[in-house]
Short mmCIF file of C-alpha atoms in Angstrom, two decimals:
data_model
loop_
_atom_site.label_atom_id
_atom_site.label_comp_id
_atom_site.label_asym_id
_atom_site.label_seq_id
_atom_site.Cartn_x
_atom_site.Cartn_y
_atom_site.Cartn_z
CA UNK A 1 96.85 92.79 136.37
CA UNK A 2 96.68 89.00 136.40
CA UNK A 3 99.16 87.12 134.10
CA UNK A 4 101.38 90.01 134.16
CA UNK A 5 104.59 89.85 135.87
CA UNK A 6 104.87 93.06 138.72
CA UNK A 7 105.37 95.80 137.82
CA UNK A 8 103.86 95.45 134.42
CA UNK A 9 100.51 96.98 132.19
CA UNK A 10 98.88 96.88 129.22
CA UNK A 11 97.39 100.13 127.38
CA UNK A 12 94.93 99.55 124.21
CA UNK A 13 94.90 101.22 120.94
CA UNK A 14 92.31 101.01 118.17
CA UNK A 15 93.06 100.42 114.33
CA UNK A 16 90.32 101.49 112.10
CA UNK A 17 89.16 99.28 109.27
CA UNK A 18 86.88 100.54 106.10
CA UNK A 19 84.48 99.05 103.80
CA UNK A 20 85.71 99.40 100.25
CA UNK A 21 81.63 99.25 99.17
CA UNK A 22 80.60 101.64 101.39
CA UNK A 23 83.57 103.90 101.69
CA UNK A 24 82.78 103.87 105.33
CA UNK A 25 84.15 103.04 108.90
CA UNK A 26 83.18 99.77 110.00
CA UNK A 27 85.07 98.76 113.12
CA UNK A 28 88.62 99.06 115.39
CA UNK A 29 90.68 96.09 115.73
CA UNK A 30 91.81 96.06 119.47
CA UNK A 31 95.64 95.76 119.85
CA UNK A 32 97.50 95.31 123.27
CA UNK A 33 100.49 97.24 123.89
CA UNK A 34 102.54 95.31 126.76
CA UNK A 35 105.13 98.23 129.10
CA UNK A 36 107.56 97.31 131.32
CA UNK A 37 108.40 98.80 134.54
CA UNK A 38 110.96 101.15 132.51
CA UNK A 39 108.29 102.11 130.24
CA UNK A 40 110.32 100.23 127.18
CA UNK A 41 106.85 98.75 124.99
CA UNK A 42 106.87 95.30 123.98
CA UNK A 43 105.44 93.12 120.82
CA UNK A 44 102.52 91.29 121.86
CA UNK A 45 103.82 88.45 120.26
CA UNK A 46 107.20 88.54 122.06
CA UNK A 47 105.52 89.57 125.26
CA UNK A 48 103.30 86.36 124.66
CA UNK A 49 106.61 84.00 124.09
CA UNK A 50 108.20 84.72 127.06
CA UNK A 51 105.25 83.42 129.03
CA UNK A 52 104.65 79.89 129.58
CA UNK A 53 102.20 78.43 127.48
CA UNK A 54 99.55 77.64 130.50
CA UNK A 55 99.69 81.40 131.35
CA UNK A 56 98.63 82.61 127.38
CA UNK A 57 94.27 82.01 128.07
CA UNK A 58 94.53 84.08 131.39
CA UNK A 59 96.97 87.21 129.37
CA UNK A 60 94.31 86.61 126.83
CA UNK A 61 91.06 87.06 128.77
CA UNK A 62 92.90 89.86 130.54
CA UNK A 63 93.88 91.74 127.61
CA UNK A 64 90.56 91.88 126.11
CA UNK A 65 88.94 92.41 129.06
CA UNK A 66 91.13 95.41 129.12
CA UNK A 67 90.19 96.24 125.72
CA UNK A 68 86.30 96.33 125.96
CA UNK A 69 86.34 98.03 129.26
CA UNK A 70 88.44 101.20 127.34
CA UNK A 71 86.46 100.69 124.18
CA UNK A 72 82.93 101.14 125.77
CA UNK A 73 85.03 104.52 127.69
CA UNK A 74 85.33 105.76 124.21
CA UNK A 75 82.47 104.06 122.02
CA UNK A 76 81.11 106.55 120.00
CA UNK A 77 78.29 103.26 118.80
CA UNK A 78 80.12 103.60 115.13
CA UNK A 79 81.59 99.98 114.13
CA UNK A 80 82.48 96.79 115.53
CA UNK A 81 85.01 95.98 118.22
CA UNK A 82 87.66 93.27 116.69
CA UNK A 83 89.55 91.06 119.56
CA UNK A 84 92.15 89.10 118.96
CA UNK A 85 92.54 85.90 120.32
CA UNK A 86 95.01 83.72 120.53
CA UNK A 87 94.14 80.03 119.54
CA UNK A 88 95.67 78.26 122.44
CA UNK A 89 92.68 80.67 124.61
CA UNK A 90 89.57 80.02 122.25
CA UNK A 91 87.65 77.28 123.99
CA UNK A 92 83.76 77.20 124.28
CA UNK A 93 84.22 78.52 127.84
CA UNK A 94 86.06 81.07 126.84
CA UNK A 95 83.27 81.97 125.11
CA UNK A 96 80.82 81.97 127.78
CA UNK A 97 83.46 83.90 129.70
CA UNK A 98 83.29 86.84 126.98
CA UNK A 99 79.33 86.48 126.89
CA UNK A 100 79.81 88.06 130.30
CA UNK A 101 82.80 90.49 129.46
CA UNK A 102 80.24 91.92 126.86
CA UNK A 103 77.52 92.31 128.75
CA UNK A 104 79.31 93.83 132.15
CA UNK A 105 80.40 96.49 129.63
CA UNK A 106 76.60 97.00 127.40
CA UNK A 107 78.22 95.90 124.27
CA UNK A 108 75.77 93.96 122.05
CA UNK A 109 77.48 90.66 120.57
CA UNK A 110 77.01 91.33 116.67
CA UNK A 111 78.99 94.51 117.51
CA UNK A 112 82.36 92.08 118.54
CA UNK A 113 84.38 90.20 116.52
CA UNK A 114 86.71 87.34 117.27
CA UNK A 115 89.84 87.17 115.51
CA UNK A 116 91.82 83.54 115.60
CA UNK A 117 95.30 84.55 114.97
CA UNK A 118 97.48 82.66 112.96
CA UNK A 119 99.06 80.20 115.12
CA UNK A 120 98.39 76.29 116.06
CA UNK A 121 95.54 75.11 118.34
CA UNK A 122 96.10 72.30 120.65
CA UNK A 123 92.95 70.97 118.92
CA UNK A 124 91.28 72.14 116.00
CA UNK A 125 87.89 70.53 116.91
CA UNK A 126 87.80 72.52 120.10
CA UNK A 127 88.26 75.24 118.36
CA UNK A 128 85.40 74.61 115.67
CA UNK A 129 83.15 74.36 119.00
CA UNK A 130 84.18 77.85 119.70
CA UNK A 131 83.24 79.41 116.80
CA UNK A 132 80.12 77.82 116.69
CA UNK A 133 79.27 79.17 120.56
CA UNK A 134 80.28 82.47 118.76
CA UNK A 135 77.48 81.97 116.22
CA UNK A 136 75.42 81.44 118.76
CA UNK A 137 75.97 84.05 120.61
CA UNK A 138 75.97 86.39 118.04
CA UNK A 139 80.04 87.30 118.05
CA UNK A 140 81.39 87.24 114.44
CA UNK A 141 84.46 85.12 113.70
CA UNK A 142 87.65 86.07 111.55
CA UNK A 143 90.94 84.57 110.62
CA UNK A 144 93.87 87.16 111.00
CA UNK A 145 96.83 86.25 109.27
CA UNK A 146 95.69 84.06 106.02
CA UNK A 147 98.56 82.00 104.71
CA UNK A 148 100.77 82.20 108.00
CA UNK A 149 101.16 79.49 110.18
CA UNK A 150 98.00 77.53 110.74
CA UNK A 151 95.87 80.35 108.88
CA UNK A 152 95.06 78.28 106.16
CA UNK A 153 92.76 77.15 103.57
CA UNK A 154 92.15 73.90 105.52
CA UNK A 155 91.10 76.30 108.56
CA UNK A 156 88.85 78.27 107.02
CA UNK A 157 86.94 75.35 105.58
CA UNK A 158 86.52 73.88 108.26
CA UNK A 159 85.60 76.80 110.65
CA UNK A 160 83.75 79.12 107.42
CA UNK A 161 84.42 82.69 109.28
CA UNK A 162 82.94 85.66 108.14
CA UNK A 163 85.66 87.46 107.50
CA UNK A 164 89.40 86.73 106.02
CA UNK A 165 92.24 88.85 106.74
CA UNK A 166 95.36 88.99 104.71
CA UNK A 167 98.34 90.61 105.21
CA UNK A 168 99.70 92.94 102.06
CA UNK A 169 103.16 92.71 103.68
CA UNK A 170 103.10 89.33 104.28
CA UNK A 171 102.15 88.28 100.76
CA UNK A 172 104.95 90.59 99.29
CA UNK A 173 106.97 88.88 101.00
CA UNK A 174 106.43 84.98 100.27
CA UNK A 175 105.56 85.94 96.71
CA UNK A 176 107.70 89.37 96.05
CA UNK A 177 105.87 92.69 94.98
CA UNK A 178 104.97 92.08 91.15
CA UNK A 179 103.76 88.24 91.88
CA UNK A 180 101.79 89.55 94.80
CA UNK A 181 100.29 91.86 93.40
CA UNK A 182 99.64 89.46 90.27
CA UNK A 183 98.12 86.41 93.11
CA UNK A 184 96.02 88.98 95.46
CA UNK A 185 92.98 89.05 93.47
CA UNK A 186 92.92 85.21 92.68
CA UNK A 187 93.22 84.48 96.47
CA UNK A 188 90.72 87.03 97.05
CA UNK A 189 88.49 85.88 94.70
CA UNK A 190 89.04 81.80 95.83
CA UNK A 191 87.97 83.63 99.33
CA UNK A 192 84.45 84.68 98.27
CA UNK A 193 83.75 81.49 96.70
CA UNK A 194 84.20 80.02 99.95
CA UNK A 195 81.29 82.60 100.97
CA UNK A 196 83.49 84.94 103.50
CA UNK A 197 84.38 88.60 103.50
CA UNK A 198 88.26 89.65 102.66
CA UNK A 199 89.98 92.33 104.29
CA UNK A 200 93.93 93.22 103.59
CA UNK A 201 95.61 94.69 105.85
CA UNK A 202 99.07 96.22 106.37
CA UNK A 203 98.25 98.84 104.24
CA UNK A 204 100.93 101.48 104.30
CA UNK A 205 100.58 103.66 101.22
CA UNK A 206 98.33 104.66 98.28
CA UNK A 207 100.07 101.70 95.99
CA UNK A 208 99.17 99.25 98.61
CA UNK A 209 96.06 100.50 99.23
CA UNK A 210 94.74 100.32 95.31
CA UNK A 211 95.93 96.98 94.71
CA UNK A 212 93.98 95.77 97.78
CA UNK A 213 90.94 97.84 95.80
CA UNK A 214 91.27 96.00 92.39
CA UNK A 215 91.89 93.24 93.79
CA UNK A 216 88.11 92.97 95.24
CA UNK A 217 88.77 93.05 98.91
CA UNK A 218 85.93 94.12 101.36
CA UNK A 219 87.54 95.37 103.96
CA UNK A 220 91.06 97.62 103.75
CA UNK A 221 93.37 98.17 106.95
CA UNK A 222 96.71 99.80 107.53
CA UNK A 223 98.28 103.28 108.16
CA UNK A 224 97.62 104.61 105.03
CA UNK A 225 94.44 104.87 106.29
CA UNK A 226 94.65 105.29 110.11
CA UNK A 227 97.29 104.03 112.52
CA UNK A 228 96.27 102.59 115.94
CA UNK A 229 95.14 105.70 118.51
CA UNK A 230 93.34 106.22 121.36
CA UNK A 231 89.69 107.38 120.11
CA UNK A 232 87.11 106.10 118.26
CA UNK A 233 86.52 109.30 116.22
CA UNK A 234 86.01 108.92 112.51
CA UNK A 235 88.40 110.32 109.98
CA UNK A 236 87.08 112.22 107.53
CA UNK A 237 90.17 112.07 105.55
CA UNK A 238 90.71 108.41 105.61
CA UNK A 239 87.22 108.20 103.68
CA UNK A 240 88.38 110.56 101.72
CA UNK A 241 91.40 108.96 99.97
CA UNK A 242 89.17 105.44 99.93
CA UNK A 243 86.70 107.61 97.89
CA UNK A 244 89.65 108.64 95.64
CA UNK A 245 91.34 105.59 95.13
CA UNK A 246 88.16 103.98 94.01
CA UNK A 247 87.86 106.58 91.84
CA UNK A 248 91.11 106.37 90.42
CA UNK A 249 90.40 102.07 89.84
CA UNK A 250 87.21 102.97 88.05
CA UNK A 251 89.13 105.28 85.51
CA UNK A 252 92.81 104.39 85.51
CA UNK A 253 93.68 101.68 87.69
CA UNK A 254 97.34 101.32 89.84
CA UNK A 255 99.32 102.43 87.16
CA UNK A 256 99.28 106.12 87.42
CA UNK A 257 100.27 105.29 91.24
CA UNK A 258 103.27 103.05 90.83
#
C-alpha cells in the first residue's frame, strides 16, 4: 500500500455509536489498525509519528480509502460511516479526492462523516475551506477530541461542525472523576448553544455511560456499548442497556450505579 513502508498493512475495524434520543444505531467510526511484518499492531497515532510529516495526507487518503472499500464489503445501509482525518490531510482537494472515493464505492455523501482530529493544522483557514467543500458536498463534519490539542472552543466557532466529540477519559483526567462528572453537562450544554450535536466517547462501563446520559449528550461511544469489530451488524444488546440506563436517569439517576 502507498505510504506504508514494505512489508506493512492496514486492517479496519468499526466502532458503533448510538443515539441517546432514539436508543438506536447511528453510525461506525472507522479506525485503522497499522501491522508490521511480525504481525506486532501499532497505534495509529504512533504509526503516524514515525512518518515524516509530508507522508501523513497520502497514509491518510490511503487509510480511508481502505476503510470505505471494507465498509461498503460489509454495509448492511444502517448508519453513517465516520473517517478520521488528520488535519495536516484536510484540504479542499482532499475533498474532491473523497467525492470520488465515495462514489467508486456507491456510498451517498450524507451517509460519511469527517472527523478533524485533535491536532494543529498548518492553516486553519484552509481548513475552514474544507469543511465548507464538505457542506457542499453533502459529507458531515465533526471534531474528535474536544479540549485536546487544537480541539477547541476557538475551532469549533470558527468551523460550526455538526457534531462534537468528547472524550469521558480524557475529561477525568484534566478535571479528576467527581469534577468531571460535575463540568460534563455544562460543557455539553455550552455545546448545543453553539447549535452542534455532542457525543462522549470512551465509554467503558455503565457509570460512564449514565453520566454521559444526564449529562445531555446525543451521541454515546465506547465499549460499554460495542468495541471496534469487523461487521456492521446491530447489537441488540447494546440498545438494550441504552434503553435501561435511560430508564434508570428518568427514575433514579447515577447514584444507584456508583
Amino acid at each position: 500500500m502507498a505510504g506504508l513502508p514494505p512489508a506493512w498493512h492496514v486492517t479496519s475495524s468499526f466502532q458503533p455509536l448510538y443515539s441517546v434520543h432514539s436508543a438506536s444505531l447511528v453510525g461506525f467510526e472507522a479506525l485503522a489498525r497499522p501491522v508490521s511484518a511480525s504481525g506486532e499492531p501499532v497505534g495509529p497515532a504512533e504509526f503516524l509519528a514515525s512518518r515524516a510529516e509530508s507522508g501523513i495526507p497520502r497514509i491518510d487518503r490511503e487509510w480511508r480509502r481502505t476503510h470505505l472499500a471494507r465498509f461498503a464489503a460489509v454495509d448492511e445501509g444502517v448508519g453513517a460511516l465516520h473517517l478520521n482525518v488528520h488535519p495536516k490531510a484536510l484540504s479542499a482537494e482532499s475533498i474532491d479526492e473523497l467525492r470520488e472515493d465515495i462514489a467508486l464505492h456507491g456510498i451517498v455523501p450524507p451517509r460519511v462523516c469527517l472527523e478533524i482530529l485533535e491536532g494543529p493544522a498548518p492553516d486553519e483557514g484552509r481548513l475552514a475551506r474544507a469543511v465548507a467543500a464538505c457542506r457542499a458536498l453533502g459529507v458531515k463534519v465533526a471534531i474528535d477530541g474536544f479540549g485536546m490539542a487544537n480541539a477547541n472552543v476557538d475551532r469549533v466557532a470558527r468551523l460550526v461542525p455538526d457534531l462534537v466529540k468528547v472524550s469521558r477519559p480524557a475529561l477525568d483526567a484534566a478535571a479528576g472523576l467527581e469534577q468531571a462528572r460535575r463540568l460534563l453537562p455544562s460543557l455539553v450544554g455550552l455545546l448545543h448553544e453553539t447549535g452542534v450535536q455532542v457525543a462522549v466517547t470512551g465509554l467503558a462501563d455503565a457509570p460512564a455511560a449514565l453520566c454521559a446520559i444526564e449529562s445531555g449528550a446525543d451521541i454515546v461511544q465506547g465499549f460499554y456499548f460495542g468495541g471496534p469489530r469487523s461487521g456492521l451488524t446491530p447489537d441488540p444488546m447494546a440498545t438494550e442497556l441504552l434503553c435501561r440506563l435511560k430508564r434508570l436517569h428518568a427514575t433514579s439517576g447515577a447514584d444507584s450505579l456508583v
